Amino acid sequence: MIRWALEQHPDLRMPSAFNLNGVVLLDLAARAGYRGEVVFVDTGYHFPETLATRDRLAARYPGMTFVTLQGGAHPEDGQTPPDLYASDPDACCAVRKVAPLQTYLREKAPSALLNARSRDQATTRADIPFVEAGGERVKINPLAHWTRERLEAYAAEHDLPVNPLYFDGFLSVGCWTCTRAVRPGEDARAGRWAGQGKTECGLWAGDNKL
């Protein structure tokens, strides 16, 4: 499927937050011949382990170009009020995560995005198809039907550099301000914005989705 995507969309781009799904997709994409950009948005609130995972992946896949947007972001950079993540997490995500990526996409104007979402991550993703048409660009989801068990097995088989927080129960790692470990029986994204009635950052759902 990734080879097909490369044939149909030579300008393909891959956004990634370097979670388990993203790490597996990076390896699959490299094997399929992807040599484009891997785009990461540094909100200023990422765990050090996430940034270290990014660096390990960049070293492992030198054929890809790893792009960090808002690379100088930090909690005191004045982009948002210090407590916005707690009082209005949607607004915080909109400024620190969605806006930088949307600006990048307007500039690059790729016809398609390769992304790592899968159906079993959360109920909000239960119907993700392999190819999402419509809108400004096509979204290609090669891992749509992969289970967490299959992802873990692939990562172990190929000795992939998975974010170490994953093994502490952080099955989906976002900003440290809004992420906790997942409890037994919860879905993989239950630790994101827990208790705030929020399940998506706004990249893949909502008025400003990609």
Coordinates of N, CA and C in Angstrom, one line a residue:
M1 N 0.8 -1.2 0.0 CA 0.0 0.0 0.0 C 0.9 1.3 0.0
I2 N 2.0 1.2 0.7 CA 2.8 2.4 0.7 C 3.5 2.6 -0.6
R3 N 3.9 1.5 -1.3 CA 4.4 1.6 -2.6 C 3.4 2.2 -3.6
W4 N 2.2 1.8 -3.5 CA 1.1 2.4 -4.3 C 1.0 3.9 -4.0
A5 N 1.0 4.3 -2.7 CA 0.9 5.7 -2.3 C 2.0 6.5 -2.9
L6 N 3.2 5.9 -3.0 CA 4.4 6.6 -3.5 C 4.2 6.8 -5.0
E7 N 3.7 5.8 -5.7 CA 3.4 5.9 -7.1 C 2.4 7.0 -7.4
Q8 N 1.3 7.0 -6.7 CA 0.2 7.9 -6.9 C 0.4 9.3 -6.4
H9 N 1.3 9.4 -5.4 CA 1.5 10.7 -4.8 C 3.0 10.9 -4.5
P10 N 3.8 11.3 -5.5 CA 5.2 11.4 -5.3 C 5.6 12.5 -4.3
D11 N 4.6 13.4 -4.1 CA 4.9 14.5 -3.1 C 4.4 14.1 -1.7
L12 N 4.2 12.9 -1.4 CA 3.7 12.4 -0.2 C 4.5 12.9 1.0
R13 N 3.8 13.3 2.1 CA 4.5 13.7 3.3 C 4.0 12.8 4.5
M14 N 4.8 12.6 5.5 CA 4.5 11.8 6.7 C 4.6 12.6 8.0
P15 N 3.4 13.0 8.6 CA 3.5 13.6 9.9 C 3.7 12.5 10.9
S16 N 4.3 12.7 12.0 CA 4.5 11.7 13.0 C 4.8 12.3 14.4
A17 N 4.3 11.6 15.4 CA 4.6 11.9 16.8 C 5.4 10.9 17.4
F18 N 5.8 9.9 16.6 CA 6.8 8.8 17.1 C 6.2 8.0 18.2
N19 N 4.9 7.7 18.2 CA 4.3 6.7 19.0 C 4.6 5.3 18.4
L20 N 4.2 4.2 19.0 CA 4.4 2.9 18.5 C 3.9 2.8 17.1
N21 N 2.7 3.2 16.8 CA 2.2 3.2 15.4 C 3.1 3.9 14.4
G22 N 3.6 5.1 14.8 CA 4.4 5.9 14.0 C 5.8 5.3 13.7
V23 N 6.3 4.6 14.7 CA 7.6 4.0 14.6 C 7.5 2.8 13.6
V24 N 6.5 2.0 13.8 CA 6.3 0.9 12.8 C 6.1 1.4 11.4
L25 N 5.3 2.5 11.3 CA 5.0 3.0 9.9 C 6.3 3.5 9.3
L26 N 7.2 4.2 10.1 CA 8.5 4.7 9.6 C 9.3 3.5 9.0
D27 N 9.3 2.4 9.7 CA 10.1 1.3 9.2 C 9.5 0.7 8.0
L28 N 8.2 0.5 7.9 CA 7.5 0.0 6.7 C 7.8 0.9 5.6
A29 N 7.7 2.2 5.8 CA 7.8 3.2 4.7 C 9.3 3.2 4.2
A30 N 10.2 3.0 5.1 CA 11.6 3.0 4.6 C 11.8 1.7 3.7
R31 N 11.2 0.6 4.1 CA 11.4 -0.6 3.3 C 10.7 -0.5 2.0
A32 N 9.6 0.4 1.9 CA 8.9 0.5 0.7 C 9.5 1.6 -0.2
G33 N 10.5 2.3 0.3 CA 11.2 3.3 -0.5 C 10.9 4.7 -0.3
Y34 N 10.2 5.0 0.8 CA 9.9 6.4 1.1 C 11.2 7.1 1.5
R35 N 11.4 8.3 0.8 CA 12.6 9.1 1.1 C 12.2 10.5 1.3
G36 N 11.0 10.8 1.7 CA 10.5 12.1 1.9 C 10.7 12.7 3.3
E37 N 9.9 13.6 3.6 CA 10.0 14.3 4.9 C 9.1 13.6 6.0
V38 N 9.6 13.6 7.2 CA 8.9 13.1 8.3 C 8.7 14.4 9.2
V39 N 7.5 14.8 9.4 CA 7.2 16.1 10.0 C 6.7 15.9 11.5
F40 N 7.4 16.5 12.4 CA 7.1 16.5 13.8 C 6.8 17.9 14.3
V41 N 5.8 18.1 15.1 CA 5.5 19.4 15.7 C 5.9 19.4 17.1
D42 N 6.9 20.2 17.4 CA 7.4 20.3 18.8 C 6.5 21.4 19.5
T43 N 5.6 21.0 20.4 CA 4.7 21.9 21.0 C 5.4 22.7 22.2
G44 N 6.6 22.2 22.6 CA 7.2 22.8 23.7 C 6.9 22.0 25.0
Y45 N 6.0 21.1 24.9 CA 5.6 20.3 26.1 C 5.9 18.8 26.0
H46 N 6.7 18.4 25.0 CA 6.9 17.0 24.8 C 7.8 16.5 25.9
F47 N 7.6 15.2 26.2 CA 8.5 14.5 27.1 C 9.9 14.4 26.5
P48 N 11.0 14.5 27.3 CA 12.3 14.3 26.8 C 12.5 13.0 26.1
E49 N 11.8 12.0 26.6 CA 11.9 10.6 25.9 C 11.4 10.7 24.5
T50 N 10.4 11.5 24.2 CA 9.9 11.6 22.9 C 10.9 12.3 21.9
L51 N 11.5 13.4 22.4 CA 12.5 14.0 21.6 C 13.7 13.1 21.4
A52 N 14.1 12.3 22.4 CA 15.2 11.4 22.2 C 14.8 10.3 21.2
T53 N 13.6 9.9 21.2 CA 13.1 8.9 20.2 C 13.2 9.4 18.8
R54 N 12.7 10.7 18.7 CA 12.9 11.3 17.4 C 14.3 11.3 16.9
D55 N 15.2 11.6 17.7 CA 16.6 11.7 17.3 C 17.2 10.3 17.0
R56 N 16.8 9.3 17.7 CA 17.2 7.9 17.4 C 16.6 7.5 16.0
L57 N 15.4 7.8 15.8 CA 14.8 7.5 14.5 C 15.5 8.2 13.3
A58 N 15.8 9.5 13.5 CA 16.5 10.2 12.5 C 17.8 9.6 12.1
A59 N 18.5 9.1 13.2 CA 19.8 8.5 12.9 C 19.6 7.1 12.3
R60 N 18.5 6.4 12.6 CA 18.3 5.1 12.0 C 17.9 5.2 10.5
Y61 N 17.2 6.2 10.2 CA 16.6 6.3 8.8 C 17.2 7.6 8.1
P62 N 18.5 7.6 7.8 CA 19.1 8.8 7.2 C 18.6 9.1 5.8
G63 N 17.9 8.2 5.2 CA 17.3 8.5 3.8 C 16.1 9.4 3.9
M64 N 15.5 9.6 5.0 CA 14.4 10.5 5.2 C 14.9 11.8 5.8
T65 N 14.1 12.8 5.5 CA 14.4 14.1 6.1 C 13.5 14.4 7.3
F66 N 14.0 14.5 8.5 CA 13.2 14.7 9.7 C 13.1 16.2 9.9
V67 N 11.8 16.7 9.9 CA 11.6 18.1 10.0 C 10.9 18.4 11.3
T68 N 11.4 19.3 12.1 CA 10.7 19.6 13.4 C 10.2 21.1 13.3
L69 N 8.9 21.2 13.4 CA 8.2 22.5 13.3 C 8.2 23.1 14.7
Q70 N 8.4 24.4 14.8 CA 8.4 25.1 16.0 C 9.5 24.6 16.9
G71 N 10.7 24.3 16.4 CA 11.7 23.6 17.1 C 12.2 24.4 18.3
G72 N 11.9 25.7 18.4 CA 12.3 26.4 19.6 C 11.2 26.6 20.6
A73 N 10.1 25.8 20.5 CA 9.0 26.0 21.4 C 9.3 25.6 22.8
H74 N 8.8 26.3 23.8 CA 9.0 25.9 25.2 C 7.8 26.5 26.0
P75 N 7.6 26.1 27.2 CA 6.4 26.6 27.9 C 6.4 28.1 28.2
E76 N 7.5 28.7 28.2 CA 7.5 30.2 28.5 C 7.8 31.0 27.2
D77 N 7.4 30.5 26.0 CA 7.8 31.2 24.8 C 6.7 32.3 24.4
G78 N 5.7 32.4 25.2 CA 4.7 33.4 25.0 C 3.6 33.1 23.9
Q79 N 3.7 31.9 23.3 CA 2.7 31.5 22.3 C 1.3 31.3 23.0
T80 N 1.3 30.9 24.2 CA 0.0 30.6 24.9 C 0.2 31.0 26.4
P81 N -0.9 31.3 27.1 CA -0.8 31.5 28.5 C -0.3 30.3 29.2
P82 N 0.4 30.4 30.3 CA 1.1 29.3 30.9 C 0.1 28.1 31.3
D83 N -1.1 28.4 31.6 CA -2.0 27.4 32.0 C -3.1 27.1 31.0
L84 N -2.9 27.5 29.7 CA -3.9 27.3 28.7 C -4.2 25.8 28.5
Y85 N -3.2 24.9 28.6 CA -3.4 23.5 28.4 C -4.4 22.9 29.4
A86 N -4.5 23.5 30.6 CA -5.5 23.1 31.6 C -6.9 23.7 31.4
S87 N -6.9 25.0 31.1 CA -8.1 25.7 31.1 C -8.9 25.6 29.7
D88 N -8.1 25.4 28.6 CA -8.7 25.2 27.3 C -7.8 24.4 26.4
P89 N -7.8 23.1 26.6 CA -6.8 22.2 25.9 C -7.0 22.3 24.4
D90 N -8.3 22.5 23.9 CA -8.5 22.6 22.5 C -7.8 23.8 21.9
A91 N -7.8 25.0 22.6 CA -7.1 26.2 22.1 C -5.6 26.0 22.2
C92 N -5.1 25.3 23.2 CA -3.7 25.0 23.3 C -3.2 24.2 22.1
C93 N -3.9 23.1 21.8 CA -3.6 22.2 20.7 C -3.7 23.0 19.4
A94 N -4.7 23.9 19.3 CA -4.9 24.6 18.0 C -3.7 25.5 17.7
V95 N -3.1 26.1 18.8 CA -2.0 27.1 18.6 C -0.7 26.3 18.5
R96 N -0.5 25.4 19.3 CA 0.9 24.8 19.4 C 1.1 23.6 18.5
K97 N 0.0 22.9 18.1 CA 0.2 21.7 17.3 C -0.5 21.8 15.9
V98 N -1.7 22.2 15.9 CA -2.5 22.2 14.6 C -2.0 23.4 13.7
A99 N -1.8 24.6 14.2 CA -1.5 25.7 13.4 C -0.1 25.5 12.7
P100 N 1.0 25.1 13.4 CA 2.2 24.9 12.8 C 2.2 23.9 11.6
L101 N 1.5 22.8 11.8 CA 1.4 21.8 10.7 C 0.6 22.3 9.6
Q102 N -0.5 23.1 9.9 CA -1.3 23.6 8.8 C -0.5 24.6 8.0
T103 N 0.3 25.4 8.6 CA 1.1 26.4 7.9 C 2.1 25.7 7.0
Y104 N 2.7 24.6 7.5 CA 3.6 23.8 6.7 C 2.9 23.2 5.5
L105 N 1.7 22.7 5.7 CA 1.0 22.1 4.6 C 0.6 23.1 3.6
R106 N 0.2 24.3 4.0 CA -0.1 25.3 3.0 C 1.1 25.6 2.1
E107 N 2.2 25.6 2.7 CA 3.5 26.0 2.0 C 3.9 24.8 1.1
K108 N 3.8 23.6 1.5 CA 4.3 22.4 0.8 C 3.2 21.9 -0.2
A109 N 1.9 22.0 0.2 CA 0.8 21.6 -0.6 C 0.9 20.2 -1.1
P110 N 1.2 19.2 -0.2 CA 1.2 17.8 -0.7 C -0.2 17.3 -1.0
S111 N -0.2 16.4 -2.0 CA -1.5 15.9 -2.4 C -2.0 14.8 -1.5
A112 N -1.1 14.2 -0.6 CA -1.5 13.2 0.3 C -0.6 13.1 1.5
L113 N -1.1 12.6 2.6 CA -0.4 12.4 3.8 C -0.4 10.9 4.2
L114 N 0.7 10.4 4.6 CA 0.9 9.1 5.1 C 0.9 9.1 6.6
N115 N -0.1 8.5 7.2 CA -0.1 8.6 8.7 C -0.4 7.2 9.3
A116 N -0.2 7.2 10.6 CA -0.1 5.9 11.3 C -1.3 5.5 12.2
R117 N -2.5 6.2 12.0 CA -3.6 5.9 12.8 C -4.1 4.5 12.5
S118 N -4.7 3.9 13.6 CA -5.3 2.5 13.4 C -6.7 2.5 14.2
R119 N -7.5 1.6 13.8 CA -8.9 1.5 14.3 C -8.9 1.2 15.8
D120 N -8.0 0.4 16.3 CA -8.1 0.0 17.7 C -7.5 1.0 18.7
Q121 N -7.1 2.1 18.2 CA -6.5 3.1 19.1 C -7.6 3.8 20.0
A122 N -8.8 4.0 19.4 CA -9.8 4.6 20.2 C -11.1 4.5 19.4
T123 N -12.2 4.7 20.1 CA -13.5 4.6 19.4 C -13.7 5.6 18.3
T124 N -13.1 6.8 18.5 CA -13.2 7.8 17.5 C -12.5 7.4 16.2
R125 N -11.7 6.4 16.2 CA -10.9 5.9 15.0 C -11.4 4.6 14.5
A126 N -12.5 4.1 15.0 CA -12.9 2.7 14.8 C -13.3 2.4 13.3
D127 N -13.6 3.5 12.5 CA -14.0 3.3 11.1 C -13.0 3.8 10.1
I128 N -11.8 4.0 10.5 CA -10.7 4.6 9.6 C -10.5 3.7 8.4
P129 N -10.7 4.2 7.2 CA -10.4 3.4 6.0 C -8.9 3.4 5.6
F130 N -8.5 2.6 4.7 CA -7.2 2.6 4.2 C -6.9 4.0 3.5
V131 N -7.9 4.5 2.8 CA -7.7 5.7 2.0 C -8.8 6.6 2.3
E132 N -8.6 7.8 2.8 CA -9.6 8.9 3.0 C -9.5 9.9 2.0
A133 N -10.4 10.0 1.1 CA -10.4 11.0 0.0 C -11.2 12.2 0.5
G134 N -11.2 13.2 -0.3 CA -11.9 14.4 0.0 C -11.1 15.4 0.7
G135 N -11.5 16.7 0.8 CA -10.8 17.7 1.4 C -9.6 18.2 0.5
E136 N -8.7 18.8 1.1 CA -7.5 19.3 0.4 C -6.5 18.3 0.0
R137 N -6.5 17.1 0.7 CA -5.5 16.1 0.4 C -6.0 14.7 0.9
V138 N -5.5 13.7 0.3 CA -5.8 12.3 0.6 C -5.0 11.9 1.8
K139 N -5.7 11.2 2.8 CA -5.0 10.6 3.9 C -4.9 9.1 3.7
I140 N -3.7 8.6 3.8 CA -3.5 7.2 3.6 C -3.1 6.5 4.9
N141 N -3.8 5.5 5.2 CA -3.7 4.9 6.6 C -3.3 3.4 6.4
P142 N -2.0 3.1 6.2 CA -1.7 1.7 6.0 C -1.9 0.8 7.2
L143 N -1.9 1.4 8.4 CA -2.0 0.6 9.6 C -3.5 0.5 10.1
A144 N -4.4 0.9 9.3 CA -5.8 1.0 9.8 C -6.3 -0.3 10.5
H145 N -5.9 -1.4 10.0 CA -6.4 -2.7 10.6 C -5.4 -3.4 11.5
W146 N -4.3 -2.7 11.8 CA -3.3 -3.4 12.6 C -3.7 -3.3 14.1
T147 N -3.6 -4.3 14.8 CA -3.9 -4.3 16.3 C -2.6 -3.9 17.0
R148 N -2.8 -3.6 18.3 CA -1.6 -3.2 19.1 C -0.7 -4.4 19.3
E149 N -1.2 -5.6 19.4 CA -0.4 -6.8 19.5 C 0.5 -7.0 18.2
R150 N -0.1 -6.7 17.1 CA 0.7 -6.9 15.8 C 1.7 -5.8 15.8
L151 N 1.4 -4.6 16.2 CA 2.4 -3.5 16.2 C 3.6 -3.9 17.1
E152 N 3.2 -4.3 18.3 CA 4.3 -4.7 19.3 C 5.2 -5.8 18.7
A153 N 4.5 -6.8 18.1 CA 5.3 -7.9 17.6 C 6.3 -7.5 16.5
Y154 N 5.8 -6.6 15.6 CA 6.6 -6.1 14.5 C 7.8 -5.3 15.1
A155 N 7.5 -4.4 16.1 CA 8.6 -3.6 16.6 C 9.6 -4.5 17.3
A156 N 9.2 -5.5 18.0 CA 10.1 -6.4 18.7 C 11.0 -7.2 17.6
E157 N 10.3 -7.7 16.6 CA 11.0 -8.5 15.6 C 12.1 -7.7 14.9
H158 N 11.8 -6.4 14.7 CA 12.8 -5.5 13.9 C 13.6 -4.6 14.8
D159 N 13.5 -4.8 16.2 CA 14.3 -4.1 17.1 C 14.2 -2.6 16.9
L160 N 12.9 -2.1 16.8 CA 12.7 -0.7 16.6 C 12.8 0.1 17.9
P161 N 13.3 1.4 17.7 CA 13.5 2.2 18.9 C 12.1 2.9 19.4
V162 N 11.4 2.1 20.1 CA 10.1 2.6 20.6 C 10.3 3.5 21.8
N163 N 9.5 4.5 21.9 CA 9.6 5.5 23.0 C 9.5 4.6 24.3
P164 N 10.5 4.8 25.2 CA 10.5 4.0 26.5 C 9.3 4.2 27.4
L165 N 8.6 5.4 27.2 CA 7.4 5.6 28.0 C 6.3 4.6 27.7
Y166 N 6.4 4.0 26.5 CA 5.4 3.1 26.1 C 5.3 1.9 27.1
F167 N 6.5 1.5 27.5 CA 6.6 0.3 28.4 C 6.2 0.6 29.8
D168 N 6.0 1.9 30.1 CA 5.5 2.3 31.4 C 4.0 2.6 31.4
G169 N 3.4 2.2 30.3 CA 1.9 2.3 30.2 C 1.4 3.5 29.4
F170 N 2.3 4.3 28.8 CA 2.0 5.5 28.0 C 1.8 4.9 26.6
L171 N 0.6 4.4 26.3 CA 0.4 3.7 25.0 C 0.3 4.7 23.9
S172 N -0.1 5.9 24.2 CA -0.1 7.1 23.3 C 0.5 8.3 24.0
V173 N 1.6 8.8 23.5 CA 2.3 9.8 24.2 C 2.1 11.2 23.5
G174 N 1.6 12.1 24.2 CA 1.4 13.5 23.7 C 2.3 14.4 24.6
C175 N 1.7 15.6 24.9 CA 2.4 16.5 25.8 C 2.4 16.0 27.2
W176 N 3.5 16.3 28.0 CA 3.5 15.8 29.3 C 2.4 16.4 30.2
T177 N 2.0 17.6 29.8 CA 0.9 18.3 30.6 C -0.4 17.6 30.5
C178 N -0.7 16.8 29.4 CA -2.0 16.3 29.2 C -2.0 14.8 28.9
T179 N -1.0 14.1 29.3 CA -0.9 12.6 29.1 C -0.6 11.9 30.3
R180 N -1.3 10.8 30.6 CA -1.0 9.9 31.7 C -0.9 8.5 31.1
A181 N -0.4 7.6 32.0 CA -0.4 6.2 31.6 C -1.8 5.6 31.5
V182 N -1.9 4.6 30.6 CA -3.2 4.0 30.4 C -3.5 2.9 31.5
R183 N -4.7 2.9 32.0 CA -5.1 1.9 33.0 C -5.5 0.6 32.3
P184 N -5.5 -0.5 33.0 CA -5.9 -1.8 32.4 C -7.4 -1.7 31.9
G185 N -7.6 -2.2 30.7 CA -8.9 -2.2 30.1 C -9.2 -1.0 29.3
E186 N -8.4 0.1 29.4 CA -8.7 1.3 28.6 C -8.1 1.2 27.2
D187 N -8.6 2.0 26.3 CA -8.0 2.0 24.9 C -6.7 2.7 24.9
A188 N -6.0 2.6 23.8 CA -4.6 3.1 23.8 C -4.5 4.6 24.0
R189 N -5.6 5.4 23.6 CA -5.5 6.8 23.7 C -6.3 7.4 25.0
A190 N -6.6 6.5 25.9 CA -7.4 7.0 27.1 C -6.6 7.9 28.0
G191 N -5.3 7.8 27.9 CA -4.4 8.6 28.7 C -4.2 10.0 28.2
R192 N -4.8 10.3 27.0 CA -4.6 11.7 26.4 C -5.8 12.6 26.9
W193 N -5.5 13.7 27.5 CA -6.5 14.7 27.9 C -7.5 14.0 28.8
A194 N -7.1 13.1 29.7 CA -8.0 12.3 30.5 C -8.9 13.2 31.4
G195 N -10.2 12.9 31.4 CA -11.1 13.7 32.2 C -11.5 15.1 31.7
Q196 N -11.0 15.4 30.5 CA -11.3 16.7 29.9 C -12.3 16.6 28.7
G197 N -12.9 15.4 28.5 CA -13.8 15.3 27.4 C -13.2 15.5 26.0
K198 N -12.0 15.2 25.9 CA -11.2 15.5 24.6 C -10.5 14.2 24.2
T199 N -10.6 13.8 23.0 CA -9.9 12.6 22.5 C -9.0 12.8 21.3
E200 N -9.1 14.0 20.7 CA -8.3 14.3 19.5 C -7.7 15.7 19.6
C201 N -6.5 15.8 19.1 CA -5.8 17.1 19.2 C -6.4 18.1 18.2
G202 N -7.0 17.7 17.1 CA -7.6 18.6 16.1 C -6.9 18.4 14.8
L203 N -5.9 17.5 14.7 CA -5.2 17.3 13.4 C -6.1 16.4 12.5
W204 N -6.8 15.5 13.1 CA -7.5 14.5 12.3 C -9.1 14.6 12.5
A205 N -9.5 15.5 13.3 CA -11.0 15.7 13.5 C -11.2 17.1 13.9
G206 N -12.4 17.6 13.5 CA -12.8 19.0 13.8 C -12.7 19.9 12.6
D207 N -12.9 21.2 12.8 CA -13.0 22.2 11.7 C -11.7 22.4 11.0
N208 N -10.6 22.2 11.7 CA -9.3 22.5 11.1 C -8.5 21.2 10.8
K209 N -9.2 20.1 10.7 CA -8.5 18.9 10.5 C -7.7 18.9 9.2
L210 N -6.6 18.0 9.2 CA -5.8 17.9 8.0 C -6.6 17.3 6.9

